[in-house]
Amino acid sequence: MNDNTNTNGNLFLGLDSSTQGVKGTLIDAEFGVVLEDAVNFDSDLPEFETEGGVHRHADGLTITSPPIMWVAAIDILFEKLKAAGCPFSSVVAVSGSGQQHGSVWLKSSAVDALAGLDSGLALRDQLADVFSVADSPIWMDASTQSQCDEREAALGGPQAVADLTGSRAYVRFTGNQIAKIYQKDPEAYGQTDRVALVSSFVAALLAGKYAPIDTSDGSGMNLMDIRTREWSPEALACTAPELAAKLGPIAPGHKTVGKIHSYFTEKYGFSPECTVIAFSGDNPNSLAGLRLQSAGDVAISLGTSDTMFGYLLDPKPSGVEGHIFANPVDPEAYMVMLCHMNGSLARERVRDSAAGGSWDAFGEAIANTPAGNDGRVGIFFFEPEISPPTANTGTFFFDRNGDSIDNLTPESEARAVVESQFMSMRSHGCGIGLEPSNILATGGASANAAILKVMSDVFGVPVYTGEQTASASLGAAYRAMHGWTCRVKGQFVPFAEVMSGAPSFSKAVDPDPAAHEVYSSMLPRFSELEQRVAG
Ligand code: 5FX
């Protein structure tokens, strides 16, 4: 928070409609956060009976959320911001973020309902009847494996789907969800005028008219040609009929959707000139929030699971793992995202078993052992891993000859867990074109110097940290500023130029060239062992 009033007066609002709730972040023209507030679906809207913002169905695979709850949350958030004194009239642009992959199914009556929103009524009372599917499938849904198999077969296999759309067919990706709804509920499909993403739906609410799906969030659908950034006719054809018309246009993330609807000017005091910039997915917005803006910029978020994402120009889509998305702030570039399930949980388990539950002792163990662990390797798949994809779980230890051994010394084990996580990220990231020239570390474990040192040595690049977390709503506020600047200047302005005054990150550690060399020569052997374990 800052109470900086020394601005030119323009404010930018970022909204994040996440799985658990909706958050708003208001920034000034000097990048200071002026105000933040949030709504939690479970506690603020208990009548929808969600747990963690979702409904889990009896089959154990289907997971949905009611879109009318997302609508209701927007009014509550704006009420909260208003009560906190939000200077809505100074907001010149708003953009946003939505949980990726979730779909919102709208009947044709949505067009008039959105256009005619009445500020005397609540949003939820005016939009209750516009949905052709009352409970939307979201990214946690895993019920579409048969549709994934069918669509991969129709399009030439997993690698062909990845080459075309940036990712192989994933159960949560929207194209496979659309195929399921068409097959299981053709009547609802027939009643649908528009299939929006969560992101484009919230943009539509604010603008009072359908909003385009942005190319970056559109990359999470297995429907868009990742190179042309248009819907792929082949991918649409094997999904459902007349789909192009139901999806509507696709647009880069800096595009203006329109002016904010009078509902929001009359009810909350927004200026009628406030511009709505295309919304995007939460991960693309996090990339914008961390200001990854040139080739080689990579962030590693050390959370419950670890995520690595980065800006790149020359992607190598993989039919096995990882995602290539269109870049949300650069229409020529891409972003890559890789998820490693065994993140903090694995580090914490080893900290508990090998370092008596103490991060200090864990750090000392790393400091007392040599880079490369004298050739010993540990692989820790406490949970089924995503990168590499495997159902094999357990801990696996190897000596310097690659022979299986029962355990490592506690000190060696502490080093092994961190080394194997970063070696794995390096090898899988490189496999889809990610070659970091610097790394921004975020998330809880980025406060641990010993962990950052291994990260820097494994990748051979400096590691930076900052106050900032991978916040999607802050990224959305930055994108609001970017899109607004492009509109005002009447041309595309590089994101880096618009962000030039943003607070800088500080260098936490430089790589040790000798240690980096050890890891580089170990990498082929590590990958071979990891593959052996993953099966
Ligand atoms: C990304 O592909 C995901 O499925 C998740 O990170 C969701 O975007 C979470 F909202």
XYZ file of C-alpha atoms and ligand atoms in Angstrom:
545
model
C 0.000 0.000 0.000
C 1.094 3.565 -0.438
C -0.702 6.807 -0.021
C 1.192 8.502 -2.797
C -0.923 11.374 -4.024
C 1.823 12.871 -6.148
C 0.460 11.379 -9.390
C -0.957 12.832 -12.532
C -4.231 11.638 -11.138
C -4.860 8.666 -13.393
C -5.649 5.391 -11.703
C -5.727 1.872 -13.149
C -7.809 -0.967 -11.795
C -6.976 -4.669 -12.049
C -9.577 -7.302 -11.175
C -8.836 -10.958 -10.616
C -11.664 -13.477 -10.730
C -9.887 -16.491 -9.261
C -11.134 -19.882 -8.138
C -11.725 -18.758 -4.552
C -12.829 -15.182 -5.002
C -12.471 -11.831 -6.687
C -9.762 -9.292 -5.903
C -9.296 -5.697 -7.004
C -5.979 -3.831 -7.101
C -5.932 -0.113 -7.810
C -2.635 1.497 -8.799
C -1.588 5.030 -9.558
C 0.479 6.248 -12.498
C 3.660 5.782 -10.421
C 2.887 2.084 -9.915
C 1.965 2.525 -6.271
C -0.814 0.292 -4.958
C -3.499 2.707 -3.761
C -6.145 0.246 -2.620
C -6.814 -3.482 -2.600
C -9.829 -5.484 -1.538
C -11.216 -8.945 -2.072
C -14.352 -11.063 -1.958
C -14.293 -14.696 -0.919
C -16.936 -16.854 -2.581
C -17.363 -19.308 0.314
C -17.716 -16.724 3.066
C -19.155 -13.701 1.235
C -21.622 -15.688 -0.880
C -22.458 -18.731 1.284
C -25.790 -19.267 -0.499
C -23.915 -20.827 -3.432
C -22.566 -23.539 -1.112
C -19.123 -23.687 -2.673
C -16.034 -25.099 -1.039
C -12.945 -23.232 -2.149
C -15.213 -21.534 -4.679
C -16.206 -24.770 -6.424
C -18.752 -27.557 -6.518
C -17.199 -31.033 -6.545
C -19.450 -33.606 -8.177
C -20.027 -37.212 -7.140
C -17.961 -38.694 -10.009
C -14.846 -37.209 -8.415
C -13.851 -35.679 -11.752
C -16.388 -32.973 -12.498
C -15.724 -29.612 -10.837
C -17.857 -26.561 -11.550
C -18.708 -23.092 -10.266
C -21.906 -21.074 -10.788
C -21.178 -18.082 -13.038
C -23.952 -16.064 -11.351
C -21.779 -16.236 -8.202
C -18.922 -14.615 -10.117
C -21.395 -11.910 -11.200
C -22.636 -11.323 -7.654
C -19.050 -11.027 -6.405
C -18.329 -8.093 -8.711
C -21.017 -5.964 -7.039
C -19.760 -6.946 -3.584
C -16.171 -6.087 -4.511
C -17.154 -2.686 -5.877
C -19.279 -2.023 -2.766
C -16.243 -2.829 -0.606
C -13.966 -0.615 -2.689
C -16.536 2.171 -2.516
C -16.755 1.841 1.264
C -12.952 2.084 1.408
C -13.144 5.409 -0.428
C -12.030 4.194 -3.842
C -11.712 7.227 -6.149
C -13.559 5.468 -8.981
C -13.910 8.691 -10.977
C -10.111 8.805 -11.496
C -9.902 5.269 -12.884
C -9.063 5.702 -16.563
C -8.802 2.002 -17.396
C -9.725 -1.354 -15.964
C -8.508 -4.755 -17.012
C -8.654 -8.116 -15.414
C -7.705 -11.676 -14.910
C -9.732 -14.854 -14.779
C -8.944 -18.380 -13.682
C -7.890 -20.011 -16.923
C -9.859 -22.571 -18.972
C -13.261 -22.098 -17.242
C -16.120 -21.383 -19.656
C -19.257 -19.263 -19.381
C -22.212 -20.290 -21.523
C -24.500 -17.452 -22.569
C -27.896 -17.490 -24.272
C -28.696 -14.831 -26.875
C -30.727 -12.994 -24.214
C -27.363 -12.056 -22.665
C -26.819 -9.438 -25.366
C -29.773 -7.283 -24.265
C -29.334 -8.094 -20.591
C -25.717 -6.858 -20.676
C -26.499 -3.780 -22.737
C -29.486 -2.821 -20.595
C -27.996 -3.229 -17.103
C -29.942 -1.009 -14.703
C -27.923 0.612 -11.919
C -30.987 0.521 -9.674
C -30.794 -3.273 -9.493
C -28.118 -5.795 -8.559
C -26.126 -7.446 -11.353
C -27.114 -10.900 -10.140
C -30.843 -10.136 -10.397
C -30.501 -8.972 -13.984
C -28.310 -11.775 -15.283
C -29.742 -14.830 -13.528
C -31.421 -16.135 -16.699
C -28.724 -15.579 -19.299
C -26.753 -18.794 -18.757
C -27.386 -21.883 -20.876
C -25.150 -23.882 -18.502
C -25.836 -22.922 -14.893
C -22.682 -24.456 -13.435
C -19.550 -23.757 -15.449
C -16.755 -26.282 -15.801
C -13.531 -24.814 -14.372
C -9.823 -25.608 -14.616
C -9.976 -28.248 -11.858
C -12.410 -30.363 -13.875
C -10.905 -33.641 -15.076
C -13.954 -35.224 -16.691
C -13.015 -34.879 -20.371
C -10.381 -37.552 -20.985
C -12.472 -39.216 -23.710
C -12.903 -35.871 -25.512
C -9.140 -35.266 -25.227
C -8.447 -38.687 -26.742
C -10.943 -38.113 -29.554
C -9.647 -34.669 -30.398
C -5.995 -35.763 -30.264
C -6.829 -38.659 -32.585
C -8.670 -36.311 -34.975
C -5.807 -33.810 -35.041
C -2.933 -36.270 -35.470
C -1.824 -37.045 -31.914
C -0.517 -35.143 -28.881
C 2.503 -33.592 -30.578
C 0.370 -32.393 -33.506
C -2.105 -30.796 -31.067
C 0.770 -29.129 -29.205
C 2.313 -27.875 -32.453
C -1.037 -26.432 -33.487
C -2.412 -25.066 -30.199
C 0.645 -24.783 -27.891
C -0.294 -27.685 -25.599
C -1.356 -31.290 -26.034
C -5.027 -31.942 -25.175
C -5.538 -31.375 -21.452
C -8.728 -32.308 -19.622
C -9.171 -28.801 -18.238
C -8.591 -27.016 -21.560
C -11.786 -25.387 -22.802
C -12.022 -27.044 -26.232
C -12.289 -30.459 -24.598
C -14.848 -29.091 -22.140
C -16.871 -27.662 -25.022
C -16.779 -31.024 -26.832
C -18.115 -32.682 -23.671
C -20.995 -30.225 -23.255
C -21.931 -30.581 -26.927
C -21.941 -34.405 -26.603
C -23.683 -34.675 -23.227
C -26.082 -31.745 -23.383
C -26.762 -30.839 -27.031
C -29.810 -28.816 -25.986
C -27.722 -26.485 -23.805
C -25.164 -26.278 -26.593
C -27.932 -25.349 -29.052
C -29.208 -22.603 -26.734
C -25.762 -21.068 -26.460
C -25.064 -17.858 -28.319
C -21.593 -17.222 -26.863
C -19.023 -19.357 -25.063
C -16.858 -16.952 -23.078
C -13.901 -17.614 -20.826
C -14.101 -16.414 -17.227
C -11.822 -13.537 -18.257
C -13.796 -12.403 -21.312
C -17.062 -12.832 -19.416
C -16.075 -10.409 -16.637
C -14.841 -7.960 -19.298
C -18.276 -8.282 -20.954
C -19.996 -7.463 -17.650
C -17.998 -4.257 -17.301
C -18.413 -3.181 -20.910
C -22.064 -4.256 -21.140
C -21.384 -6.217 -24.327
C -19.569 -9.348 -25.439
C -15.803 -8.992 -25.127
C -13.216 -10.799 -27.235
C -11.227 -13.682 -25.784
C -7.649 -12.479 -25.594
C -5.032 -14.506 -27.451
C -3.167 -15.428 -24.281
C -6.110 -16.898 -22.368
C -7.359 -18.255 -25.709
C -4.185 -20.366 -25.829
C -5.550 -22.428 -22.933
C -8.374 -23.888 -24.986
C -6.700 -26.294 -27.451
C -8.648 -24.355 -30.100
C -6.391 -21.490 -31.184
C -3.578 -21.756 -33.703
C -0.665 -20.605 -31.561
C 1.225 -19.153 -34.568
C -1.585 -17.245 -36.329
C -3.405 -16.435 -33.063
C -6.736 -17.195 -34.740
C -9.181 -20.027 -34.097
C -7.909 -23.133 -35.851
C -10.578 -24.428 -38.282
C -9.334 -28.031 -37.770
C -9.456 -27.741 -33.983
C -12.966 -26.234 -34.101
C -14.218 -28.867 -36.550
C -13.416 -31.786 -34.233
C -15.015 -30.075 -31.225
C -18.603 -28.984 -31.923
C -20.637 -27.447 -34.777
C -20.895 -23.714 -35.446
C -18.290 -23.062 -32.834
C -16.484 -20.132 -34.488
C -19.627 -17.996 -34.226
C -20.194 -18.984 -30.607
C -16.598 -18.112 -29.634
C -16.623 -14.736 -31.348
C -13.485 -12.759 -32.050
C -10.067 -13.160 -30.523
C -7.856 -10.139 -29.772
C -4.450 -9.322 -28.294
C -4.467 -8.508 -24.578
C -3.760 -4.785 -24.989
C -6.922 -4.201 -27.044
C -9.685 -1.903 -25.855
C -13.050 -3.642 -25.408
C -15.007 -0.398 -24.978
C -16.085 2.131 -22.391
C -17.370 0.986 -19.018
C -21.161 0.497 -18.917
C -23.347 3.190 -17.341
C -24.310 0.643 -14.632
C -20.858 1.223 -13.120
C -20.710 4.959 -13.694
C -24.108 5.520 -12.073
C -23.746 3.024 -9.240
C -20.091 3.398 -8.270
C -19.016 6.698 -9.813
C -16.679 5.504 -12.569
C -16.054 8.097 -15.262
C -17.961 7.388 -18.495
C -14.551 7.695 -20.185
C -13.121 4.742 -18.245
C -11.856 2.173 -20.751
C -12.186 -1.586 -20.433
C -9.060 -3.359 -21.721
C -9.291 -7.040 -22.750
C -9.089 -9.397 -19.783
C -6.730 -12.380 -19.764
C -5.946 -15.499 -17.742
C -4.416 -15.488 -14.278
C -1.069 -16.924 -15.345
C -0.656 -14.467 -18.235
C -1.527 -11.653 -15.830
C 1.056 -12.924 -13.352
C 3.645 -12.748 -16.126
C 2.638 -9.120 -16.701
C 2.659 -8.442 -12.944
C 6.241 -9.666 -12.691
C 7.096 -7.648 -15.809
C 8.739 -10.441 -17.741
C 9.186 -8.470 -20.907
C 12.052 -9.733 -23.010
C 13.384 -13.057 -24.225
C 15.144 -14.850 -21.393
C 13.082 -13.258 -18.601
C 11.897 -16.152 -16.451
C 10.049 -16.333 -13.137
C 10.079 -19.285 -10.797
C 7.271 -19.248 -8.292
C 8.142 -21.467 -5.346
C 4.741 -22.361 -3.968
C 2.881 -25.490 -2.931
C 3.681 -26.597 -6.426
C 6.444 -24.790 -8.294
C 5.661 -22.936 -11.496
C 8.160 -21.712 -14.006
C 7.044 -19.277 -16.613
C 8.785 -17.010 -19.010
C 8.797 -14.811 -22.048
C 10.075 -16.366 -25.233
C 10.193 -15.767 -28.962
C 10.918 -19.232 -30.267
C 8.727 -21.824 -28.561
C 9.065 -25.577 -28.983
C 5.618 -26.959 -28.085
C 5.774 -30.339 -26.393
C 3.350 -33.195 -26.879
C 4.293 -34.411 -23.407
C 4.234 -31.478 -21.007
C 4.101 -27.728 -20.524
C 2.134 -24.986 -22.181
C 2.910 -22.382 -24.776
C 0.576 -19.384 -24.619
C 0.490 -16.260 -26.742
C 2.195 -13.542 -24.730
C -0.350 -11.260 -22.991
C 1.636 -8.039 -23.498
C 3.571 -8.621 -26.708
C 1.652 -9.666 -29.842
C 4.841 -11.067 -31.415
C 5.971 -13.163 -28.453
C 4.931 -16.213 -26.456
C 4.933 -17.261 -22.854
C 5.736 -20.689 -21.544
C 4.432 -22.267 -18.390
C 5.567 -25.439 -16.668
C 4.179 -26.766 -13.434
C 6.094 -29.023 -11.027
C 3.749 -30.623 -8.541
C 6.417 -31.527 -5.964
C 7.368 -28.021 -4.853
C 7.220 -26.676 -1.296
C 5.565 -29.806 -0.035
C 8.592 -31.864 -1.054
C 11.068 -29.329 0.333
C 9.179 -29.220 3.630
C 9.056 -32.988 3.948
C 12.801 -33.219 3.460
C 13.357 -30.269 5.823
C 11.366 -32.200 8.449
C 13.048 -35.557 7.900
C 16.614 -34.351 7.249
C 16.903 -31.005 9.049
C 14.718 -31.373 12.141
C 12.041 -29.108 10.705
C 14.349 -26.083 10.637
C 14.944 -23.983 7.533
C 18.194 -22.726 9.061
C 19.464 -26.282 9.482
C 18.258 -27.082 5.959
C 20.251 -24.106 4.625
C 23.352 -25.134 6.590
C 23.119 -28.655 5.187
C 23.144 -27.204 1.680
C 26.081 -24.951 2.521
C 28.045 -27.926 3.952
C 27.674 -30.077 0.837
C 29.298 -29.532 -2.565
C 27.474 -28.411 -5.707
C 26.455 -31.580 -7.511
C 26.338 -33.579 -4.258
C 29.390 -35.637 -5.300
C 27.319 -37.127 -8.092
C 24.521 -38.355 -5.855
C 20.978 -37.716 -7.033
C 17.627 -37.809 -5.248
C 14.268 -37.700 -7.001
C 11.284 -36.823 -4.840
C 7.873 -37.601 -6.272
C 5.797 -37.480 -3.080
C 2.815 -36.682 -5.325
C 2.294 -37.822 -8.923
C 4.403 -35.345 -10.900
C 3.205 -33.148 -13.782
C 6.669 -32.421 -15.250
C 7.620 -35.098 -16.146
C 4.130 -36.612 -16.165
C 4.159 -39.740 -14.028
C 2.005 -41.666 -11.601
C 5.079 -43.234 -9.943
C 5.416 -41.880 -6.443
C 8.147 -42.223 -3.835
C 11.716 -41.120 -3.175
C 14.504 -42.475 -5.348
C 18.228 -42.181 -4.639
C 21.213 -42.890 -6.872
C 24.962 -42.976 -6.370
C 27.484 -41.365 -8.691
C 27.383 -44.443 -10.978
C 23.628 -44.177 -11.370
C 23.015 -47.236 -9.187
C 19.999 -47.172 -6.908
C 20.799 -46.692 -3.209
C 18.519 -46.772 -0.166
C 19.163 -43.323 1.203
C 21.433 -40.313 1.381
C 22.904 -38.700 4.458
C 20.515 -36.059 5.839
C 22.794 -33.229 4.651
C 23.080 -34.726 1.212
C 19.336 -35.264 1.063
C 18.637 -31.589 1.810
C 20.854 -30.587 -1.110
C 19.430 -33.326 -3.323
C 15.817 -32.163 -3.104
C 16.654 -28.618 -4.157
C 19.144 -29.651 -6.843
C 16.779 -32.134 -8.421
C 13.921 -29.616 -8.515
C 16.007 -27.029 -10.381
C 17.756 -29.561 -12.627
C 14.318 -30.837 -13.579
C 13.056 -27.312 -14.294
C 16.149 -26.580 -16.378
C 15.801 -29.712 -18.455
C 12.027 -29.461 -18.999
C 12.082 -25.694 -19.578
C 14.838 -26.058 -22.127
C 12.788 -28.799 -23.810
C 10.095 -26.261 -24.738
C 12.415 -23.417 -25.636
C 12.936 -21.657 -22.312
C 16.507 -20.428 -21.862
C 16.654 -18.018 -18.924
C 19.063 -15.098 -18.956
C 17.841 -14.057 -15.513
C 15.344 -15.467 -13.035
C 12.896 -13.715 -10.783
C 12.142 -15.910 -7.767
C 8.787 -15.453 -6.041
C 6.658 -17.377 -3.564
C 7.346 -18.415 0.026
C 10.623 -20.293 -0.496
C 12.178 -17.381 -2.399
C 13.105 -15.947 1.006
C 15.583 -18.819 1.502
C 19.104 -17.795 0.409
C 20.420 -21.365 0.222
C 17.633 -22.361 -2.170
C 18.233 -19.298 -4.353
C 21.965 -20.056 -4.554
C 21.313 -23.546 -5.920
C 18.768 -22.079 -8.376
C 21.323 -19.570 -9.643
C 24.095 -22.169 -9.955
C 21.927 -24.732 -11.732
C 20.725 -22.232 -14.349
C 23.967 -20.222 -14.446
C 22.129 -16.884 -14.294
C 21.537 -14.222 -11.639
C 18.448 -14.607 -9.475
C 16.399 -11.570 -8.470
C 13.705 -11.098 -5.855
C 11.303 -8.318 -4.984
C 8.505 -7.392 -2.687
C 6.112 -8.379 -5.391
C 4.395 -11.746 -5.558
C 3.036 -13.290 -8.731
C -0.166 -11.315 -8.307
C -2.668 -11.589 -11.132
C -4.680 -8.531 -10.078
C -1.561 -6.329 -10.033
C -0.650 -7.701 -13.469
C -4.147 -6.818 -14.632
C -3.690 -3.255 -13.348
C -0.379 -3.036 -15.251
C -2.127 -4.341 -18.363
C -4.870 -1.740 -17.894
C -2.121 0.906 -17.944
C -0.521 -0.720 -20.997
C -3.744 -1.073 -22.988
C -4.829 2.451 -22.078
C -1.449 3.881 -23.188
C -1.696 2.026 -26.525
C -5.200 3.431 -27.015
C -4.254 7.002 -26.093
C -1.171 6.937 -28.362
C -3.143 5.288 -31.162
C -0.469 2.601 -31.656
C 1.118 -0.360 -29.919
C 3.584 0.801 -27.254
C 6.015 -1.828 -25.901
C 4.999 -3.021 -22.445
C 8.583 -2.455 -21.230
C 8.305 1.213 -22.178
C 5.071 1.646 -20.228
C 6.567 -0.206 -17.238
C 9.862 1.710 -17.270
C 9.102 3.529 -14.007
C 8.018 0.440 -12.081
C 10.003 -0.504 -8.961
C 13.029 -2.620 -9.775
C 13.797 -6.067 -8.446
C 17.005 -6.628 -6.510
C 19.661 -9.138 -7.325
C 19.774 -11.844 -4.653
C 22.643 -13.940 -5.989
C 25.015 -14.379 -8.928
C 25.914 -17.837 -10.201
C 29.227 -19.480 -9.373
C 30.661 -20.513 -12.790
C 32.407 -23.605 -11.397
C 29.215 -24.844 -9.715
C 27.243 -24.149 -12.892
C 29.710 -26.258 -14.863
C 29.174 -29.160 -12.437
C 25.408 -28.993 -13.011
C 25.723 -28.668 -16.784
C 27.808 -31.804 -17.006
C 25.444 -33.657 -14.645
C 22.291 -32.696 -16.542
C 22.165 -35.538 -19.118
C 22.667 -38.135 -16.363
C 20.052 -36.458 -14.159
C 17.505 -36.442 -17.013
C 18.173 -40.097 -17.725
C 17.607 -41.008 -14.048
C 14.463 -38.884 -13.860
C 13.137 -40.587 -16.968
C 13.947 -43.972 -15.482
C 11.912 -43.102 -12.351
C 9.029 -41.525 -14.283
C 8.770 -44.603 -16.495
C -3.298 -23.081 -15.539
O -3.243 -23.829 -16.706
C -4.316 -23.544 -14.604
O -5.077 -24.429 -14.880
C -4.443 -22.862 -13.287
O -3.262 -22.199 -12.941
C -5.601 -21.910 -13.324
O -5.355 -20.894 -14.239
C -5.855 -21.379 -11.936
F -6.763 -20.443 -11.957
